[in-house]
PDB file of C-alpha atoms in Angstrom:
ATOM      1  CA  ALA A   1     102.212  96.873  92.435  1.00  0.00           C
ATOM      2  CA  TYR A   2     103.383  93.303  92.829  1.00  0.00           C
ATOM      3  CA  TYR A   3     103.811  93.695  96.842  1.00  0.00           C
ATOM      4  CA  HIS A   4     100.494  95.903  97.434  1.00  0.00           C
ATOM      5  CA  SER A   5      98.311  94.084  95.298  1.00  0.00           C
ATOM      6  CA  ASN A   6      99.379  90.865  97.273  1.00  0.00           C
ATOM      7  CA  LYS A   7      98.722  92.725 100.852  1.00  0.00           C
ATOM      8  CA  TYR A   8      95.652  94.759  99.716  1.00  0.00           C
ATOM      9  CA  GLY A   9      93.682  93.656  96.505  1.00  0.00           C
ATOM     10  CA  ALA A  10      93.913  94.413  92.838  1.00  0.00           C
ATOM     11  CA  LEU A  11      91.852  97.309  93.700  1.00  0.00           C
ATOM     12  CA  GLY A  12      93.833  98.136  97.355  1.00  0.00           C
ATOM     13  CA  TYR A  13      95.275 100.928  96.010  1.00  0.00           C
ATOM     14  CA  LEU A  14      92.119 102.827  95.360  1.00  0.00           C
ATOM     15  CA  ASP A  15      90.856 102.411  99.374  1.00  0.00           C
ATOM     16  CA  HIS A  16      92.631 105.727 101.390  1.00  0.00           C
ATOM     17  CA  SER A  17      92.555 103.390 104.145  1.00  0.00           C
ATOM     18  CA  ASN A  18      95.412 101.212 103.016  1.00  0.00           C
ATOM     19  CA  VAL A  19      97.935 104.876 103.206  1.00  0.00           C
ATOM     20  CA  ALA A  20      99.419 106.461 106.158  1.00  0.00           C
ATOM     21  CA  ASP A  21      96.440 108.886 107.814  1.00  0.00           C
ATOM     22  CA  LYS A  22      98.286 112.299 106.936  1.00  0.00           C
ATOM     23  CA  MET A  23      98.909 111.467 103.617  1.00  0.00           C
ATOM     24  CA  ILE A  24      95.381 110.639 102.745  1.00  0.00           C
ATOM     25  CA  GLU A  25      94.129 113.907 101.171  1.00  0.00           C
ATOM     26  CA  LYS A  26      97.399 113.660  98.870  1.00  0.00           C
ATOM     27  CA  HIS A  27      96.168 109.712  97.936  1.00  0.00           C
ATOM     28  CA  LYS A  28      93.021 111.033  96.897  1.00  0.00           C
ATOM     29  CA  LYS A  29      94.449 114.042  94.605  1.00  0.00           C
ATOM     30  CA  LEU A  30      96.792 111.266  93.422  1.00  0.00           C
ATOM     31  CA  ILE A  31      93.278 108.787  92.391  1.00  0.00           C
ATOM     32  CA  ASP A  32      91.819 111.579  91.061  1.00  0.00           C
ATOM     33  CA  ASN A  33      95.033 112.207  88.316  1.00  0.00           C
ATOM     34  CA  PHE A  34      94.769 108.980  87.693  1.00  0.00           C
ATOM     35  CA  ASN A  35      91.287 108.485  87.125  1.00  0.00           C
ATOM     36  CA  THR A  36      92.014 111.914  84.712  1.00  0.00           C
ATOM     37  CA  GLU A  37      94.894 109.920  83.121  1.00  0.00           C
ATOM     38  CA  VAL A  38      92.221 106.897  82.355  1.00  0.00           C
ATOM     39  CA  LYS A  39      89.751 109.788  80.349  1.00  0.00           C
ATOM     40  CA  ARG A  40      92.469 111.339  78.586  1.00  0.00           C
ATOM     41  CA  ASN A  41      94.003 107.355  77.034  1.00  0.00           C
ATOM     42  CA  LYS A  42      90.269 105.664  77.065  1.00  0.00           C
ATOM     43  CA  GLU A  43      91.438 104.674  72.952  1.00  0.00           C
ATOM     44  CA  LEU A  44      93.671 102.732  74.316  1.00  0.00           C
ATOM     45  CA  LEU A  45      93.154  99.179  73.607  1.00  0.00           C
ATOM     46  CA  PHE A  46      93.539  97.907  77.615  1.00  0.00           C
ATOM     47  CA  VAL A  47      92.498 100.530  78.763  1.00  0.00           C
ATOM     48  CA  LYS A  48      89.278 100.438  76.223  1.00  0.00           C
ATOM     49  CA  HIS A  49      89.828  96.530  77.821  1.00  0.00           C
ATOM     50  CA  HIS A  50      89.103  97.244  81.282  1.00  0.00           C
ATOM     51  CA  ILE A  51      86.306 100.240  80.628  1.00  0.00           C
ATOM     52  CA  ASP A  52      84.454  97.407  78.446  1.00  0.00           C
ATOM     53  CA  ASN A  53      84.828  94.822  80.439  1.00  0.00           C
ATOM     54  CA  TYR A  54      85.568  95.180  83.785  1.00  0.00           C
ATOM     55  CA  ASP A  55      83.461  98.546  84.567  1.00  0.00           C
ATOM     56  CA  GLY A  56      86.250 101.049  84.507  1.00  0.00           C
ATOM     57  CA  LYS A  57      88.332  98.758  87.294  1.00  0.00           C
ATOM     58  CA  PHE A  58      91.367  98.545  86.897  1.00  0.00           C
ATOM     59  CA  PRO A  59      93.850  96.255  89.024  1.00  0.00           C
ATOM     60  CA  LEU A  60      97.062  98.566  90.364  1.00  0.00           C
ATOM     61  CA  TRP A  61      99.777  96.267  88.124  1.00  0.00           C
ATOM     62  CA  VAL A  62      97.219  97.400  84.832  1.00  0.00           C
ATOM     63  CA  ALA A  63      96.853 101.077  86.563  1.00  0.00           C
ATOM     64  CA  VAL A  64     101.120 101.839  86.807  1.00  0.00           C
ATOM     65  CA  GLU A  65     101.144 101.702  83.263  1.00  0.00           C
ATOM     66  CA  LEU A  66      99.524 105.037  83.346  1.00  0.00           C
ATOM     67  CA  PHE A  67     101.105 106.922  86.128  1.00  0.00           C
ATOM     68  CA  THR A  68     104.066 108.765  85.505  1.00  0.00           C
ATOM     69  CA  LEU A  69     107.406 108.770  87.661  1.00  0.00           C
ATOM     70  CA  GLY A  70     105.687 111.392  89.841  1.00  0.00           C
ATOM     71  CA  ASN A  71     102.696 109.476  90.444  1.00  0.00           C
ATOM     72  CA  THR A  72     105.056 106.401  91.164  1.00  0.00           C
ATOM     73  CA  SER A  73     106.999 108.390  93.651  1.00  0.00           C
ATOM     74  CA  GLN A  74     104.006 110.096  95.412  1.00  0.00           C
ATOM     75  CA  PHE A  75     102.508 106.867  95.597  1.00  0.00           C
ATOM     76  CA  TYR A  76     105.356 105.113  97.218  1.00  0.00           C
ATOM     77  CA  SER A  77     105.587 108.499  99.962  1.00  0.00           C
ATOM     78  CA  GLN A  78     101.880 107.871 100.415  1.00  0.00           C
ATOM     79  CA  MET A  79     102.453 103.965 101.585  1.00  0.00           C
ATOM     80  CA  LYS A  80     102.605 103.194 105.459  1.00  0.00           C
ATOM     81  CA  THR A  81     105.732 103.254 106.330  1.00  0.00           C
ATOM     82  CA  ALA A  82     106.168  98.851 107.126  1.00  0.00           C
ATOM     83  CA  ASP A  83     105.190  99.240 103.393  1.00  0.00           C
ATOM     84  CA  LYS A  84     107.469 100.854 102.500  1.00  0.00           C
ATOM     85  CA  LYS A  85     109.969  99.455 104.428  1.00  0.00           C
ATOM     86  CA  VAL A  86     109.470  96.061 102.623  1.00  0.00           C
ATOM     87  CA  ILE A  87     110.041  97.579  98.967  1.00  0.00           C
ATOM     88  CA  ALA A  88     113.292  99.686 100.038  1.00  0.00           C
ATOM     89  CA  ARG A  89     114.485  96.141 101.409  1.00  0.00           C
ATOM     90  CA  SER A  90     113.681  94.009  98.078  1.00  0.00           C
ATOM     91  CA  ILE A  91     115.437  97.501  96.284  1.00  0.00           C
ATOM     92  CA  SER A  92     118.024  96.952  98.026  1.00  0.00           C
ATOM     93  CA  TYR A  93     118.604  93.398  97.640  1.00  0.00           C
ATOM     94  CA  ILE A  94     117.656  94.163  93.705  1.00  0.00           C
ATOM     95  CA  THR A  95     120.757  96.918  93.189  1.00  0.00           C
ATOM     96  CA  GLN A  96     123.131  95.445  96.042  1.00  0.00           C
ATOM     97  CA  THR A  97     122.842  98.866  98.051  1.00  0.00           C
ATOM     98  CA  GLU A  98     121.620  98.888 101.596  1.00  0.00           C
ATOM     99  CA  CYS A  99     118.172 101.668 101.169  1.00  0.00           C
ATOM    100  CA  THR A 100     116.773 102.744 103.804  1.00  0.00           C
ATOM    101  CA  TYR A 101     113.249 103.762 103.187  1.00  0.00           C
ATOM    102  CA  SER A 102     113.098 107.396 103.787  1.00  0.00           C
ATOM    103  CA  GLN A 103     116.303 107.139 101.343  1.00  0.00           C
ATOM    104  CA  LEU A 104     114.028 106.032  98.481  1.00  0.00           C
ATOM    105  CA  GLU A 105     111.339 108.337  99.128  1.00  0.00           C
ATOM    106  CA  SER A 106     113.940 111.131  99.132  1.00  0.00           C
ATOM    107  CA  CYS A 107     115.895 109.721  95.467  1.00  0.00           C
ATOM    108  CA  LEU A 108     112.440 108.891  93.584  1.00  0.00           C
ATOM    109  CA  ARG A 109     111.487 112.506  94.619  1.00  0.00           C
ATOM    110  CA  CYS A 110     114.494 113.435  93.204  1.00  0.00           C
ATOM    111  CA  LEU A 111     114.600 110.844  89.913  1.00  0.00           C
ATOM    112  CA  THR A 112     110.876 112.830  89.212  1.00  0.00           C
ATOM    113  CA  THR A 113     112.785 116.055  89.481  1.00  0.00           C
ATOM    114  CA  LEU A 114     115.491 114.862  87.352  1.00  0.00           C
ATOM    115  CA  ARG A 115     112.849 113.166  84.528  1.00  0.00           C
ATOM    116  CA  ASN A 116     110.980 116.450  84.718  1.00  0.00           C
ATOM    117  CA  LYS A 117     113.533 119.122  83.769  1.00  0.00           C
ATOM    118  CA  CYS A 118     114.897 116.613  80.368  1.00  0.00           C
ATOM    119  CA  ALA A 119     110.965 115.915  79.681  1.00  0.00           C
ATOM    120  CA  HIS A 120     110.729 119.905  79.404  1.00  0.00           C
ATOM    121  CA  PHE A 121     113.942 120.472  77.304  1.00  0.00           C
ATOM    122  CA  GLY A 122     114.842 122.100  80.810  1.00  0.00           C
ATOM    123  CA  ARG A 123     118.529 123.603  81.440  1.00  0.00           C
ATOM    124  CA  ILE A 124     120.882 121.507  83.507  1.00  0.00           C
ATOM    125  CA  TYR A 125     123.735 122.795  83.002  1.00  0.00           C
ATOM    126  CA  TYR A 126     125.075 124.734  85.727  1.00  0.00           C
ATOM    127  CA  SER A 127     121.567 124.647  87.147  1.00  0.00           C
ATOM    128  CA  ARG A 128     120.489 123.796  90.598  1.00  0.00           C
ATOM    129  CA  PHE A 129     118.134 121.112  91.942  1.00  0.00           C
ATOM    130  CA  LYS A 130     116.079 122.127  94.724  1.00  0.00           C
ATOM    131  CA  TRP A 131     115.789 118.381  96.499  1.00  0.00           C
ATOM    132  CA  PHE A 132     119.162 117.177  98.464  1.00  0.00           C
ATOM    133  CA  PRO A 133     119.251 114.033  97.257  1.00  0.00           C
ATOM    134  CA  SER A 134     119.555 111.203 100.762  1.00  0.00           C
ATOM    135  CA  LEU A 135     121.798 108.415  99.974  1.00  0.00           C
ATOM    136  CA  PRO A 136     123.345 105.703 102.021  1.00  0.00           C
ATOM    137  CA  TYR A 137     126.604 107.084 104.361  1.00  0.00           C
ATOM    138  CA  GLU A 138     128.833 105.436 102.247  1.00  0.00           C
ATOM    139  CA  GLU A 139     127.596 106.677  98.724  1.00  0.00           C
ATOM    140  CA  GLU A 140     126.554 110.113 100.304  1.00  0.00           C
ATOM    141  CA  TYR A 141     130.363 111.290 100.807  1.00  0.00           C
ATOM    142  CA  LYS A 142     130.840 110.105  97.178  1.00  0.00           C
ATOM    143  CA  ALA A 143     127.226 111.989  95.728  1.00  0.00           C
ATOM    144  CA  TYR A 144     128.754 115.114  97.407  1.00  0.00           C
ATOM    145  CA  ALA A 145     132.693 114.920  96.636  1.00  0.00           C
ATOM    146  CA  ARG A 146     132.419 118.801  96.144  1.00  0.00           C
ATOM    147  CA  GLY A 147     129.934 119.617  98.922  1.00  0.00           C
ATOM    148  CA  ARG A 148     126.594 120.310  99.408  1.00  0.00           C
ATOM    149  CA  ASN A 149     126.515 123.765  97.600  1.00  0.00           C
ATOM    150  CA  PHE A 150     126.887 121.818  94.733  1.00  0.00           C
ATOM    151  CA  ILE A 151     123.803 120.349  94.290  1.00  0.00           C
ATOM    152  CA  TYR A 152     124.028 120.086  90.344  1.00  0.00           C
ATOM    153  CA  LEU A 153     123.476 117.055  88.041  1.00  0.00           C
ATOM    154  CA  TYR A 154     125.999 114.870  89.737  1.00  0.00           C
ATOM    155  CA  PRO A 155     124.485 113.721  92.503  1.00  0.00           C
ATOM    156  CA  TYR A 156     121.136 113.141  90.879  1.00  0.00           C
ATOM    157  CA  LEU A 157     123.317 110.934  88.423  1.00  0.00           C
ATOM    158  CA  TYR A 158     124.721 109.310  91.779  1.00  0.00           C
ATOM    159  CA  ILE A 159     121.136 108.288  92.577  1.00  0.00           C
ATOM    160  CA  MET A 160     120.764 106.450  89.293  1.00  0.00           C
ATOM    161  CA  LYS A 161     123.854 104.923  89.810  1.00  0.00           C
ATOM    162  CA  VAL A 162     122.603 103.481  93.772  1.00  0.00           C
ATOM    163  CA  LEU A 163     119.282 102.685  92.060  1.00  0.00           C
ATOM    164  CA  TYR A 164     120.777 100.832  88.786  1.00  0.00           C
ATOM    165  CA  PRO A 165     119.883  96.925  89.347  1.00  0.00           C
ATOM    166  CA  SER A 166     122.696  95.817  85.953  1.00  0.00           C
ATOM    167  CA  PRO A 167     126.117  96.997  86.633  1.00  0.00           C
ATOM    168  CA  GLU A 168     127.453  96.098  83.095  1.00  0.00           C
ATOM    169  CA  SER A 169     124.612  98.151  81.482  1.00  0.00           C
ATOM    170  CA  TRP A 170     125.279 101.465  84.000  1.00  0.00           C
ATOM    171  CA  ASN A 171     128.818 101.274  83.300  1.00  0.00           C
ATOM    172  CA  GLY A 172     127.846 101.703  79.967  1.00  0.00           C
ATOM    173  CA  VAL A 173     126.077 105.101  80.543  1.00  0.00           C
ATOM    174  CA  VAL A 174     129.082 105.995  82.096  1.00  0.00           C
ATOM    175  CA  THR A 175     131.248 104.765  78.935  1.00  0.00           C
ATOM    176  CA  GLU A 176     128.683 107.384  76.807  1.00  0.00           C
ATOM    177  CA  LEU A 177     128.580 109.643  78.904  1.00  0.00           C
ATOM    178  CA  ALA A 178     132.492 110.567  79.213  1.00  0.00           C
ATOM    179  CA  ALA A 179     132.285 110.615  75.568  1.00  0.00           C
ATOM    180  CA  LEU A 180     129.980 112.489  75.575  1.00  0.00           C
ATOM    181  CA  ILE A 181     132.300 115.189  77.417  1.00  0.00           C
ATOM    182  CA  GLU A 182     134.916 114.763  76.123  1.00  0.00           C
ATOM    183  CA  GLU A 183     133.601 115.863  72.319  1.00  0.00           C
ATOM    184  CA  TYR A 184     132.581 119.045  74.266  1.00  0.00           C
ATOM    185  CA  SER A 185     135.254 119.592  76.530  1.00  0.00           C
ATOM    186  CA  ASN A 186     135.882 122.873  75.354  1.00  0.00           C
ATOM    187  CA  TYR A 187     132.078 123.778  76.235  1.00  0.00           C
ATOM    188  CA  ILE A 188     131.782 121.607  79.848  1.00  0.00           C
ATOM    189  CA  ASP A 189     133.125 122.769  82.864  1.00  0.00           C
ATOM    190  CA  ILE A 190     133.150 119.730  85.254  1.00  0.00           C
ATOM    191  CA  ASN A 191     132.628 121.426  88.140  1.00  0.00           C
ATOM    192  CA  CYS A 192     129.395 123.444  86.831  1.00  0.00           C
ATOM    193  CA  ILE A 193     127.980 119.934  87.190  1.00  0.00           C
ATOM    194  CA  GLY A 194     129.297 119.290  90.183  1.00  0.00           C
ATOM    195  CA  PHE A 195     131.483 116.473  88.900  1.00  0.00           C
ATOM    196  CA  PRO A 196     134.329 115.426  91.187  1.00  0.00           C
ATOM    197  CA  ASP A 197     137.641 115.358  89.083  1.00  0.00           C
ATOM    198  CA  ASN A 198     137.585 110.901  89.391  1.00  0.00           C
ATOM    199  CA  TRP A 199     133.504 111.069  88.678  1.00  0.00           C
ATOM    200  CA  GLU A 200     134.318 107.986  86.011  1.00  0.00           C
ATOM    201  CA  GLU A 201     135.873 106.140  89.069  1.00  0.00           C
ATOM    202  CA  GLN A 202     133.287 107.121  91.597  1.00  0.00           C
ATOM    203  CA  LEU A 203     130.125 106.541  89.254  1.00  0.00           C
ATOM    204  CA  SER A 204     131.285 103.367  87.921  1.00  0.00           C
ATOM    205  CA  ARG A 205     130.210 100.273  89.436  1.00  0.00           C
ATOM    206  CA  GLU A 206     131.540  97.123  90.579  1.00  0.00           C
TER     207      GLU A 206
END
């Protein structure tokens, strides 16, 4: 939102000319979905404020508060390649892991899938995911430690490791996950979620 608003203006995200040509129709649909969210959330104070005082115009840094993770992923995928590259470089700097724009686009799509499964109480144990995450080579061979036939939970967790900005906080997540797997060790086969034997070491951040 910060980068896009600085380049195209507060309302530039509404202009179809600011996205890739082949994405214009998808962008129109995204904006239609956003307008639906505005109507659905019109009683929220910040939404009501912009409707009453700014003729229903939402600058992007406000609009993203109504974006789902899926909307965020879609918006990034619809950007012009040059813009996606700038944002990918920024993410790479923050995470200290080099990530191309196409890899970031893939990761966001995969995380949206995982988020939706969790939000709707979908099964993730022994559940094969549709999308193959694209990651930097030195990370990808670790994410696919059991091979590309094992697109279960592990590669998706590996995306989270790569994109997570704080190593200390992330390692706390790994510790909690290890405790959970230990607690249910009689019922969980880590092979069924694509985990390698040394998964704790692989998932931990330095």
